[in-house]
XYZ file of C-alpha atoms in Angstrom:
760
model
C -10.782 -10.372 20.643
C -10.960 -14.332 20.181
C -14.663 -14.378 21.261
C -15.898 -11.289 18.346
C -13.860 -13.140 15.804
C -16.288 -15.063 13.015
C -15.081 -17.931 11.874
C -14.175 -16.744 8.238
C -12.417 -14.027 9.381
C -10.251 -16.338 11.256
C -9.825 -18.479 8.545
C -9.306 -15.678 5.759
C -6.450 -14.513 8.957
C -4.557 -17.666 9.065
C -4.645 -17.997 4.932
C -3.216 -14.210 5.130
C -0.172 -15.388 7.594
C 0.661 -18.484 5.706
C 0.647 -18.015 1.915
C 2.215 -17.598 -0.281
C 5.054 -17.347 2.343
C 4.630 -17.247 6.288
C 4.662 -14.124 7.842
C 4.020 -10.606 6.851
C 7.606 -9.461 6.610
C 10.963 -9.892 4.814
C 14.228 -8.401 4.724
C 15.220 -6.946 1.597
C 19.218 -5.990 0.585
C 19.413 -2.148 -0.594
C 22.383 -2.420 -2.342
C 23.440 -4.208 -5.608
C 25.209 -7.675 -5.052
C 25.767 -8.354 -8.877
C 29.574 -8.821 -9.213
C 32.691 -9.405 -7.380
C 33.184 -5.819 -6.902
C 29.974 -5.161 -5.204
C 30.618 -8.302 -2.958
C 34.377 -6.532 -2.281
C 32.372 -3.438 -1.108
C 29.518 -4.955 0.447
C 31.389 -7.436 2.571
C 35.282 -8.261 2.918
C 37.663 -6.140 2.315
C 35.355 -3.196 1.951
C 33.510 -3.047 4.490
C 36.708 -2.655 6.980
C 36.175 1.247 5.661
C 32.906 1.787 7.037
C 34.093 -0.127 10.294
C 37.066 2.007 11.042
C 34.908 5.112 9.840
C 32.033 4.486 12.956
C 35.209 3.762 14.953
C 36.583 7.258 14.656
C 33.513 8.727 14.877
C 30.259 6.908 16.105
C 27.865 9.456 15.055
C 29.131 7.732 11.697
C 26.566 4.666 11.940
C 23.699 6.934 11.027
C 25.138 7.384 7.413
C 27.021 4.207 6.712
C 24.153 1.602 8.133
C 20.419 1.135 8.627
C 20.605 1.743 12.139
C 18.847 5.260 11.813
C 16.021 4.059 10.329
C 15.577 0.809 12.204
C 13.466 0.385 15.498
C 12.881 -2.573 17.341
C 9.584 -3.656 18.451
C 9.928 -5.650 21.442
C 7.661 -7.269 23.635
C 7.177 -10.157 26.290
C 3.453 -10.943 25.322
C 2.150 -10.133 29.069
C -0.512 -7.908 27.945
C -1.677 -8.363 24.175
C -4.596 -6.438 23.251
C -7.594 -8.730 23.836
C -5.676 -11.460 24.224
C -3.802 -11.134 27.633
C -1.034 -12.845 28.745
C -0.509 -14.940 25.801
C 3.391 -15.369 25.772
C 6.209 -13.881 23.549
C 5.968 -16.496 21.064
C 2.082 -16.151 20.217
C 2.548 -12.279 20.511
C 4.773 -12.577 17.328
C 2.171 -11.911 14.555
C 0.990 -8.974 16.857
C 4.770 -7.449 16.577
C 4.945 -8.374 12.817
C 1.643 -6.283 12.510
C 3.054 -3.374 14.228
C 6.336 -3.224 11.843
C 3.924 -3.155 8.789
C 2.466 -0.442 10.083
C 5.572 1.163 10.689
C 6.684 0.704 7.144
C 3.695 1.407 5.244
C 2.904 4.314 7.136
C 6.361 6.469 7.553
C 8.850 4.106 5.648
C 10.547 3.078 9.032
C 12.101 -0.401 8.813
C 11.444 -2.877 12.024
C 12.941 -5.895 13.647
C 10.373 -7.110 15.573
C 11.946 -8.913 18.872
C 9.725 -11.571 21.342
C 11.524 -11.803 24.716
C 11.307 -14.587 27.065
C 11.498 -12.919 29.697
C 9.080 -11.322 32.579
C 11.501 -10.103 35.108
C 11.754 -6.547 35.106
C 15.672 -6.312 35.880
C 16.629 -9.009 32.833
C 14.056 -7.374 30.230
C 15.627 -4.004 31.031
C 19.439 -5.752 30.523
C 18.051 -7.345 27.556
C 16.558 -4.464 25.559
C 19.605 -2.300 26.832
C 21.899 -4.256 25.223
C 20.357 -3.763 21.983
C 21.030 -0.066 21.563
C 23.880 -0.347 18.773
C 21.359 -2.142 16.924
C 18.437 0.351 16.589
C 17.785 3.670 16.211
C 14.713 3.598 18.606
C 12.637 1.306 20.461
C 9.361 0.664 20.434
C 7.814 -1.529 23.818
C 4.644 -3.129 22.775
C 2.399 -5.066 25.256
C 3.994 -5.568 28.365
C 1.559 -5.351 31.459
C 1.267 -2.457 33.803
C 2.530 -2.004 36.111
C 5.958 -3.223 34.957
C 5.719 -1.514 31.448
C 6.299 2.008 33.870
C 9.368 0.607 35.196
C 10.417 -1.235 32.298
C 10.083 2.182 29.979
C 11.354 4.399 32.983
C 15.034 2.882 33.150
C 15.315 1.892 29.849
C 14.652 5.733 28.983
C 17.558 6.361 31.531
C 20.167 4.214 30.316
C 19.854 4.671 26.834
C 20.619 7.237 24.173
C 18.125 6.188 21.512
C 13.991 6.952 21.891
C 12.282 4.357 23.970
C 8.492 4.949 23.243
C 6.072 2.398 25.483
C 3.188 2.973 22.411
C 0.412 1.361 24.865
C 0.708 4.356 26.561
C 1.866 7.053 24.744
C 0.332 6.767 21.171
C -3.097 6.484 22.999
C -2.482 9.484 25.369
C -1.119 11.686 22.166
C -4.459 11.082 20.674
C -6.602 11.852 23.192
C -4.392 15.041 23.911
C -5.860 16.270 20.927
C -9.214 15.051 21.218
C -9.199 16.842 24.580
C -7.853 20.045 22.977
C -10.113 19.921 20.497
C -13.287 19.432 22.343
C -12.390 22.135 24.902
C -12.202 24.300 21.649
C -15.409 23.779 20.337
C -17.128 23.825 23.871
C -15.406 27.308 25.071
C -13.837 25.588 28.465
C -10.528 25.631 29.558
C -8.087 22.720 30.405
C -7.431 24.198 33.795
C -10.775 24.136 34.880
C -12.463 20.640 33.323
C -13.045 17.995 35.582
C -11.810 14.511 34.492
C -13.441 11.149 35.477
C -11.439 7.977 33.989
C -12.444 4.586 34.228
C -9.602 2.447 33.955
C -6.318 2.827 35.093
C -3.718 0.807 33.433
C -0.929 1.717 31.457
C -3.244 3.732 28.508
C -5.293 5.516 30.820
C -2.291 7.034 33.467
C -0.286 7.792 29.971
C -3.196 9.898 29.363
C -3.963 11.454 32.441
C -0.140 12.169 32.562
C -0.056 14.004 29.285
C -3.130 15.675 29.808
C -1.807 17.161 32.905
C 1.405 18.105 31.317
C -1.189 20.029 28.674
C -2.750 22.147 32.081
C -5.305 19.959 33.431
C -5.446 19.642 37.369
C -4.639 16.735 39.094
C -7.069 17.913 41.945
C -9.615 17.461 39.028
C -9.012 14.292 37.876
C -11.067 11.061 39.409
C -9.645 7.787 38.818
C -11.718 4.645 38.714
C -10.923 0.866 37.986
C -12.337 -2.675 38.808
C -11.684 -1.994 42.780
C -13.649 1.633 42.466
C -12.488 4.737 43.117
C -8.587 5.415 43.872
C -8.619 7.234 47.014
C -5.891 8.420 49.727
C -5.264 5.102 52.137
C -6.664 2.579 49.292
C -4.253 -0.260 49.299
C -5.889 -2.711 46.851
C -4.804 -2.949 43.527
C -2.334 0.230 44.368
C 1.179 1.126 42.710
C 3.337 4.473 43.028
C 1.733 5.328 39.649
C -1.822 4.868 40.233
C -1.453 6.496 43.878
C -0.501 9.892 42.090
C -3.916 10.235 41.295
C -5.367 9.080 44.541
C -7.972 11.678 46.034
C -9.126 12.459 49.200
C -12.868 11.472 48.747
C -15.534 9.431 50.258
C -16.882 8.273 46.522
C -16.108 4.907 46.054
C -17.725 4.354 42.832
C -18.141 5.508 38.999
C -21.479 6.686 39.887
C -20.354 9.076 42.692
C -17.309 10.620 40.820
C -19.147 11.381 37.280
C -21.452 13.884 38.426
C -20.416 17.558 36.727
C -17.293 16.052 34.902
C -16.385 17.552 31.356
C -14.554 14.778 30.106
C -15.294 10.857 30.572
C -11.728 8.779 29.560
C -12.613 5.388 29.209
C -10.209 2.262 28.937
C -12.007 -0.190 30.949
C -14.703 -2.559 29.859
C -17.997 -2.290 27.805
C -21.058 -0.830 29.302
C -19.372 0.809 31.902
C -20.902 4.206 31.391
C -24.401 3.789 31.684
C -26.903 6.139 29.992
C -28.051 7.805 33.587
C -24.030 8.646 34.843
C -23.677 10.385 31.382
C -27.058 12.188 31.844
C -25.016 13.646 34.935
C -22.161 15.204 33.312
C -21.484 18.880 32.255
C -22.607 20.603 29.880
C -20.903 19.847 26.221
C -19.335 16.506 27.449
C -16.474 14.675 25.913
C -16.726 10.927 25.944
C -13.797 8.886 24.992
C -15.053 5.629 25.540
C -12.234 3.516 24.200
C -12.839 -0.258 25.185
C -12.362 -2.603 22.285
C -14.362 -4.092 20.652
C -17.149 -2.543 23.022
C -16.942 0.650 24.019
C -17.837 1.990 27.714
C -21.307 3.121 26.166
C -22.058 2.640 22.439
C -22.149 6.164 20.599
C -26.098 6.024 19.482
C -27.013 5.190 23.175
C -24.705 8.035 24.048
C -26.246 10.876 21.540
C -29.588 9.759 22.623
C -28.913 10.343 26.151
C -26.708 13.565 25.281
C -27.527 15.352 21.957
C -24.647 17.403 22.857
C -21.964 15.147 23.653
C -19.018 14.552 21.689
C -17.731 11.159 21.288
C -14.375 8.847 20.309
C -13.857 5.360 20.395
C -11.515 3.175 19.335
C -13.500 1.881 16.342
C -13.242 2.581 13.114
C -17.001 2.188 12.066
C -17.685 5.178 14.289
C -16.495 8.932 13.959
C -13.403 9.989 16.070
C -11.677 6.889 16.070
C -8.284 6.738 18.413
C -6.111 4.816 16.709
C -2.515 4.803 17.906
C -1.754 4.508 13.969
C -2.667 8.193 13.777
C 0.908 9.005 15.480
C 3.443 6.445 16.538
C 5.035 6.009 13.186
C 5.164 9.890 12.356
C 6.361 10.588 16.238
C 9.382 7.752 15.189
C 9.981 9.264 11.736
C 10.471 12.748 13.261
C 12.657 11.358 15.860
C 15.172 9.236 14.006
C 15.484 12.044 11.174
C 16.567 14.194 13.653
C 18.746 11.509 15.769
C 16.592 11.997 18.838
C 18.199 10.743 22.077
C 14.892 10.449 23.425
C 11.153 11.098 23.012
C 10.622 13.779 25.330
C 7.248 15.366 27.061
C 7.917 18.477 24.527
C 8.436 16.139 21.542
C 4.900 14.518 22.793
C 3.091 17.968 23.358
C 3.973 18.644 19.632
C 2.414 15.694 18.134
C -0.695 16.442 19.912
C -0.796 19.866 19.003
C -0.054 19.032 14.924
C -3.104 16.759 15.171
C -5.469 18.907 16.949
C -4.499 21.663 14.353
C -4.679 19.328 11.083
C -8.223 18.274 12.350
C -9.355 22.152 12.530
C -7.570 22.562 8.819
C -9.999 23.547 5.857
C -9.262 20.224 3.639
C -6.992 20.931 1.073
C -8.344 20.302 -2.574
C -5.986 16.694 -2.787
C -7.550 15.726 0.699
C -11.009 16.242 -0.289
C -10.700 14.847 -3.858
C -9.058 11.899 -1.958
C -12.257 11.460 0.113
C -14.844 11.756 -2.502
C -15.610 15.706 -2.079
C -16.688 15.180 1.091
C -13.983 15.662 3.616
C -15.631 16.116 6.901
C -15.169 19.940 8.326
C -14.097 20.213 11.845
C -16.676 19.746 14.560
C -17.824 17.391 16.878
C -17.789 14.404 14.668
C -14.576 15.504 13.302
C -12.119 16.093 16.988
C -9.137 13.975 15.278
C -8.395 13.665 11.422
C -8.643 10.042 9.813
C -5.914 7.380 10.457
C -5.781 7.684 6.473
C -5.675 11.669 5.990
C -2.019 11.823 3.898
C -0.816 14.856 5.636
C -0.226 13.210 8.714
C 3.148 12.595 7.992
C 3.712 16.055 6.682
C 2.383 17.438 9.774
C 3.628 15.591 12.632
C 7.011 14.493 11.546
C 8.244 17.972 11.333
C 6.738 18.894 14.513
C 8.221 16.173 16.762
C 11.483 17.162 15.004
C 11.412 20.576 15.586
C 10.633 19.921 19.154
C 13.402 17.525 19.667
C 15.920 20.370 18.313
C 14.525 22.951 20.334
C 15.017 21.231 23.696
C 18.639 20.028 22.534
C 18.078 16.210 22.027
C 18.769 15.939 18.149
C 22.310 14.562 17.256
C 21.824 15.584 13.985
C 19.477 19.247 13.893
C 18.105 19.621 10.247
C 19.284 22.454 8.487
C 16.453 23.293 6.552
C 12.828 22.139 8.182
C 11.020 23.345 5.210
C 12.779 21.163 2.723
C 12.591 18.314 5.217
C 8.490 18.994 4.963
C 8.846 18.854 1.675
C 10.723 15.379 1.394
C 8.285 14.211 3.133
C 5.835 14.883 0.735
C 6.996 12.585 -1.668
C 6.377 9.214 0.791
C 2.439 10.242 1.284
C 1.466 8.367 -2.169
C 4.302 5.844 -1.869
C 2.937 3.933 1.116
C 0.837 1.527 -0.416
C -2.194 2.740 0.841
C -3.262 4.752 -2.199
C -6.302 2.630 -2.444
C -7.449 4.004 0.993
C -8.864 7.219 -0.390
C -11.349 5.364 -2.582
C -12.226 2.809 0.225
C -13.353 5.641 2.465
C -15.146 7.263 -0.688
C -16.811 3.784 -1.774
C -17.790 3.778 2.098
C -19.648 7.013 2.291
C -22.356 5.905 -0.061
C -22.270 2.058 -0.997
C -23.743 1.117 -4.464
C -24.740 -2.150 -6.270
C -22.031 -4.018 -7.509
C -22.791 -7.009 -9.811
C -20.119 -9.983 -10.830
C -20.579 -12.277 -13.507
C -18.291 -14.879 -12.035
C -20.494 -15.267 -8.702
C -20.067 -18.815 -8.407
C -16.175 -18.145 -8.431
C -13.797 -18.847 -4.950
C -12.230 -15.008 -5.392
C -15.543 -13.323 -6.076
C -16.982 -14.737 -2.721
C -13.960 -14.095 -0.865
C -14.404 -10.570 -2.153
C -17.863 -10.062 -1.197
C -16.922 -10.980 2.091
C -14.638 -8.520 2.202
C -17.347 -5.834 0.782
C -20.027 -6.568 3.436
C -17.254 -6.047 6.223
C -15.866 -3.386 4.974
C -19.217 -1.891 3.825
C -18.442 -0.380 0.477
C -20.971 -2.141 -1.564
C -23.985 -4.595 -1.677
C -22.941 -7.529 -4.010
C -25.201 -9.183 -6.743
C -24.079 -12.824 -7.523
C -24.779 -13.960 -10.866
C -24.662 -17.885 -10.148
C -26.733 -20.908 -8.951
C -28.034 -20.761 -5.406
C -27.200 -24.293 -4.599
C -23.481 -23.824 -5.870
C -23.147 -20.650 -4.279
C -24.216 -21.970 -0.837
C -22.356 -25.120 -0.857
C -19.150 -23.293 -1.543
C -19.700 -20.257 0.894
C -19.732 -23.405 3.126
C -16.925 -25.033 2.031
C -14.793 -21.524 2.480
C -16.106 -21.283 5.780
C -17.918 -18.030 4.643
C -20.699 -16.048 6.710
C -22.437 -14.746 3.933
C -26.119 -15.159 3.325
C -27.916 -15.129 0.446
C -30.492 -12.214 0.765
C -29.453 -11.018 3.967
C -25.661 -10.152 2.959
C -26.057 -10.571 -0.845
C -28.532 -10.657 -3.875
C -28.529 -13.213 -6.597
C -29.392 -13.773 -10.135
C -29.702 -17.659 -10.461
C -29.021 -17.743 -14.400
C -31.404 -21.054 -14.769
C -34.592 -19.628 -12.873
C -35.103 -15.871 -12.326
C -37.980 -14.422 -12.769
C -36.667 -11.354 -14.594
C -35.694 -13.960 -17.975
C -37.883 -12.794 -20.277
C -37.268 -8.875 -19.316
C -33.506 -9.266 -19.851
C -34.083 -10.994 -23.101
C -36.540 -8.376 -24.394
C -33.924 -5.664 -23.093
C -31.177 -7.451 -25.086
C -33.405 -7.717 -28.261
C -34.249 -4.159 -28.138
C -30.316 -3.229 -27.761
C -28.697 -5.587 -29.955
C -31.505 -7.173 -32.384
C -29.837 -5.061 -35.197
C -26.464 -6.246 -34.428
C -26.811 -9.907 -35.402
C -28.216 -11.052 -32.491
C -31.228 -13.017 -32.930
C -34.447 -14.364 -30.607
C -32.839 -17.696 -30.230
C -29.693 -16.206 -29.497
C -30.784 -13.797 -27.086
C -32.548 -16.472 -24.895
C -29.189 -18.757 -24.965
C -26.792 -15.921 -23.889
C -29.374 -14.632 -21.221
C -29.319 -18.416 -19.579
C -25.540 -18.819 -20.370
C -23.198 -15.537 -20.526
C -22.753 -14.363 -17.358
C -21.094 -11.329 -18.466
C -24.079 -10.574 -21.043
C -26.570 -10.860 -17.812
C -24.496 -8.458 -15.911
C -24.224 -6.047 -18.559
C -28.301 -6.137 -18.481
C -28.806 -5.622 -14.961
C -26.593 -2.439 -15.122
C -28.051 -1.253 -18.109
C -32.048 -2.252 -16.657
C -30.657 -0.214 -13.533
C -30.856 -3.712 -10.962
C -27.320 -2.747 -10.453
C -24.957 0.034 -10.243
C -21.721 -1.622 -11.479
C -20.590 -4.596 -12.886
C -17.234 -6.755 -12.521
C -16.554 -9.474 -14.742
C -13.406 -11.082 -16.850
C -12.545 -14.029 -14.472
C -13.410 -16.271 -17.224
C -13.348 -16.260 -20.857
C -11.098 -13.805 -22.934
C -11.087 -10.169 -22.354
C -12.156 -9.357 -25.776
C -15.398 -11.124 -25.777
C -16.366 -9.768 -22.776
C -15.573 -6.525 -24.238
C -17.658 -7.115 -27.039
C -20.615 -7.946 -25.111
C -20.116 -4.545 -22.576
C -19.725 -2.475 -25.778
C -22.976 -3.626 -27.211
C -25.147 -3.557 -24.311
C -23.520 -0.717 -22.033
C -22.407 1.474 -24.920
C -19.682 4.302 -24.785
C -19.876 7.388 -23.146
C -20.791 10.449 -24.542
C -17.661 11.977 -26.713
C -15.937 8.466 -26.282
C -14.448 6.859 -29.440
C -13.865 3.173 -27.975
C -12.596 1.929 -24.850
C -9.325 2.161 -22.716
C -7.672 0.251 -20.322
C -5.999 1.909 -17.462
C -3.594 -0.296 -14.843
C -2.292 0.934 -11.579
C 0.987 -0.790 -10.614
C 1.700 -0.198 -6.911
C 5.352 -0.833 -6.502
C 7.726 -0.601 -3.511
C 8.956 2.580 -5.521
C 5.515 3.908 -5.860
C 2.114 3.753 -7.594
C 2.052 4.332 -11.755
C -0.735 3.681 -14.184
C -0.271 2.428 -17.628
C -2.324 3.258 -20.311
C -3.593 1.636 -22.726
C -2.792 -1.886 -21.181
C -5.748 -4.022 -22.895
C -7.755 -2.608 -25.610
C -6.365 -0.569 -28.430
C -3.654 -2.158 -30.652
C -2.202 1.002 -32.171
C -4.131 4.110 -31.314
C -3.763 7.125 -33.465
C -2.459 10.660 -32.188
C -6.468 11.625 -31.539
C -6.970 8.336 -29.422
C -4.185 8.841 -27.403
C -5.078 12.392 -26.464
C -8.370 10.950 -25.673
C -6.827 8.554 -23.201
C -4.562 10.905 -22.041
C -7.297 13.295 -20.520
C -9.469 10.471 -19.332
C -6.677 8.880 -17.469
C -6.097 12.157 -15.720
C -9.861 12.231 -14.393
C -9.684 8.528 -13.125
C -5.827 9.207 -11.516
C -7.371 12.393 -9.382
C -10.194 10.161 -8.062
C -7.353 8.605 -6.001
C -6.042 12.191 -4.473
C -3.275 12.216 -7.057
C -2.172 15.212 -9.296
C -1.645 13.606 -12.654
C 1.697 13.962 -14.074
C 1.473 12.298 -17.491
C 4.489 11.420 -19.612
C 3.916 10.345 -23.387
C 6.640 7.534 -23.482
C 8.176 6.801 -26.503
C 11.594 5.059 -27.731
C 12.727 8.689 -28.382
C 13.671 11.518 -26.316
C 12.038 14.752 -27.248
C 13.068 14.057 -31.067
C 16.006 12.374 -30.754
C 14.383 9.503 -33.387
C 12.002 10.689 -36.086
C 9.912 7.494 -36.313
C 6.217 7.376 -37.388
C 5.705 6.263 -33.705
C 7.592 9.015 -32.113
C 5.787 11.355 -34.358
C 2.329 10.157 -33.308
C 3.153 10.753 -29.502
C 4.196 14.549 -30.902
C 1.189 14.989 -32.149
C -0.685 13.557 -29.414
C 1.078 15.991 -27.129
C -0.108 18.986 -29.206
C -3.553 17.681 -29.070
C -3.498 17.161 -25.082
C -2.222 20.875 -24.415
C -4.983 22.441 -26.538
C -7.746 20.170 -24.884
C -6.455 20.914 -21.541
C -3.756 23.315 -20.905
C -3.471 22.917 -17.353
C -2.616 19.010 -17.415
C 0.775 18.464 -16.580
C 1.834 16.511 -19.667
C 4.632 16.228 -21.906
C 6.864 13.664 -24.180
C 7.698 11.945 -26.517
C 10.486 10.633 -23.885
C 11.789 7.283 -23.195
C 10.586 5.583 -19.757
C 13.534 6.587 -17.630
C 13.261 10.193 -18.720
C 9.738 10.005 -17.455
C 10.701 8.411 -14.051
C 14.103 10.376 -13.149
C 13.948 14.129 -13.008
C 18.259 14.365 -13.365
C 17.814 12.329 -16.723
C 15.178 14.755 -17.757
C 16.924 17.778 -16.892
C 19.864 16.782 -18.828
C 17.824 15.785 -22.287
C 15.363 18.920 -21.682
C 16.308 21.152 -18.918
C 13.019 23.013 -19.220
C 10.268 20.401 -19.575
C 6.760 20.986 -18.485
C 6.984 17.997 -16.613
C 8.204 18.369 -13.170
C 9.474 15.283 -10.633
C 8.343 11.810 -11.272
C 5.709 11.030 -13.980
C 2.981 8.983 -12.263
C 0.674 8.340 -15.619
C 2.725 6.451 -18.727
C 0.619 6.546 -22.227
C 2.076 4.081 -23.967
C 2.398 4.451 -28.066
C 0.689 0.782 -28.611
C -0.872 -2.124 -26.855
C 2.225 -4.041 -27.454
C 4.498 -1.460 -25.159
C 1.965 -0.966 -22.541
C 1.083 -4.836 -22.161
C 4.500 -5.813 -22.032
C 5.262 -2.993 -19.556
C 2.516 -3.955 -17.265
C 3.640 -7.725 -17.361
C 6.851 -6.973 -16.423
C 6.262 -4.558 -13.964
C 3.782 -7.111 -12.182
C 6.264 -9.859 -12.446
C 10.051 -7.794 -12.031
C 9.257 -5.524 -9.684
C 6.466 -7.476 -7.902
C 4.123 -5.016 -8.045
C 0.163 -5.326 -6.815
C -1.948 -4.234 -10.051
C -5.199 -2.708 -9.792
C -7.387 -2.927 -12.887
C -7.476 -2.912 -15.724
C -9.578 -0.126 -15.121
C -11.988 0.335 -18.383
C -12.286 3.606 -19.534
C -15.235 4.863 -21.666
C -18.049 2.648 -20.860
C -21.552 4.548 -20.810
C -21.614 3.218 -17.085
C -19.186 1.558 -14.806
C -17.980 -1.759 -15.949
C -14.990 -3.386 -15.748
C -12.847 -6.354 -17.098
C -10.718 -7.770 -14.882
C -8.204 -10.359 -15.927
C -7.864 -14.335 -15.122
C -5.205 -14.106 -12.794
C -6.958 -11.714 -10.417
C -6.858 -12.176 -7.367
C -9.761 -11.784 -4.294
C -7.942 -8.892 -3.124
C -7.805 -6.987 -6.590
C -11.679 -8.002 -7.222
C -11.983 -6.175 -3.535
C -10.098 -2.878 -5.034
C -11.916 -2.822 -8.111
C -15.338 -2.887 -6.433
C -13.994 0.711 -4.563
C -13.349 2.025 -8.030
C -16.576 0.904 -9.269
C -18.744 2.135 -6.352
C -16.737 5.691 -6.764
C -17.913 5.658 -10.332
C -20.858 4.839 -9.705
C -21.246 7.562 -7.172
C -19.799 9.954 -9.916
C -22.830 9.337 -12.074
C -20.684 7.867 -14.427
């Protein structure tokens, strides 16, 4: 890991972990503590009631405390991926990272616990003593073979799930890949020959799971740095590896690879030579999972064996075997039924759910979220994307059902269908709402020009854009200044190789740009002298002309200057899309509660009913790009006619216009903000509203209301803003605000690229 990390990524990672506060986690109260009674309920004397209830019935801990949604990520730091035995303290950033994944993907709270203990007996005693605190234990980065012993003994002692993800997470995804590869090749698992390179915790867990799925031990050959694992071998052997010892004279990978149907690599880069691959059976499955360099690179493997199906551990190739595909959702299902263990049946259920999801025809929402080009089931889609929003909807219920069917669920679900429905609400509350746009942008990157190309935030964003592969950045800036700042910030971008540059002081296109500007704006008060000056000095003008002339596909500006001034240049040069009356601004606010779109937050001071209808219909199209079904509320100080003011009447009139233009839109109003967000409140006011559930698009009656809501949400709810997303330009163009971060610029780049792909 340390050898492959670039200096700029290293620098950025340290900044990421240090600021604005150290680390990646915090603890938040879930109940109010605003007065003396709250304090009396939360602590003394009221807390005694909860304690006594648990004494009487220990099962009440699941309903009275956070225990049943709390997992311990435990490590002694003896086998940290890519870093080795770095110890517990140095492993803490990794464990915090694992905690973040649990929270983001499945809503599970985590305490990371780094234990300064390598003795197996002492480590087992330490972890076992934590059982009253947690609903589950995730063992992480403990070296083999000790990890086998630790997990085995903890599972025998503890009445909560104990799961070593390094082993079983990888095994479950490998099991799904093998299941689907066999379906494509027409082979049977009990007949296939499996050859493994590597005999660590993950490799042995994969083989154990494949055996539980039907593979035969006599058809499995294991190799490690000592060669083939054979009967009688003494070097580097243990009782777990010995299970796969074969009675054979073969001693090398080259000797056992002949006729193999599956190669399982969890060892080192380059181990599987092209000539070995040539000798595998027809339609072989190659699981080259070493990171960062696989046992064989996919392009090399495809050149030698075009019929091969290939999985790696890397995100830049199809079929990524990534543990995040399963571990959050396995724990989600286990915790929700109070499982006392994660047994083989639960793991098998996860395998089947993942494999089945890959075979599903992409739903409308998923296809839309991935740019309408979701890859169908096949050799390049054996397993789902780690960001497929349906993973939690398939895996967690399957695991929960398996726990109930095998009798290890302490709190069986009464209604499995209702449970599945409840998980649906989590899909877009995970903070990963931008992932579909990144996936779509990555599929067909476009040229994005940044007006303020010398700004540190733009340069850092450009680095991420290149690493993510979502766009080709074009920077407006002086070459010497850009180069100096790249070096100062430790960025690895190279002008010409990674980014293009427009030098406002000396660019060969200057005369052409001036001519284009005069042609467009010559009758709008722009004189030749003014045109020459602006094309030299105004970066937004240059960027807009580049897009208009086809030298760039989209633009981002606004880090400097007033919003309305930048908007005026875009209105003049790029113009309006057909049918658009004026620009509008849609702002996405990603909060702990969920993702919400607010409009119009920056442009129209007091829109008419017709303009509000225009904006609402346009917002619906933009929201759909995020894979969401828009649920639109026309927000007011009035609740369905409770106040008869001009503003309220305007929103009512807008509703009628929207329903005439887009009768299938889920929209209602006018309503107050709490009515829009709370179904129960709306049911009391208007039980038969056409809006169901929680609104995710809030259309405000004027700029004051929209911008105030935007700013308050940003500060009070600690929301991550994305935008403003400019609605109405003839070509993709966005004006961000001066407070935007590098992350915000990256997010807006993805938005702009997806718009450019759609031919906006």
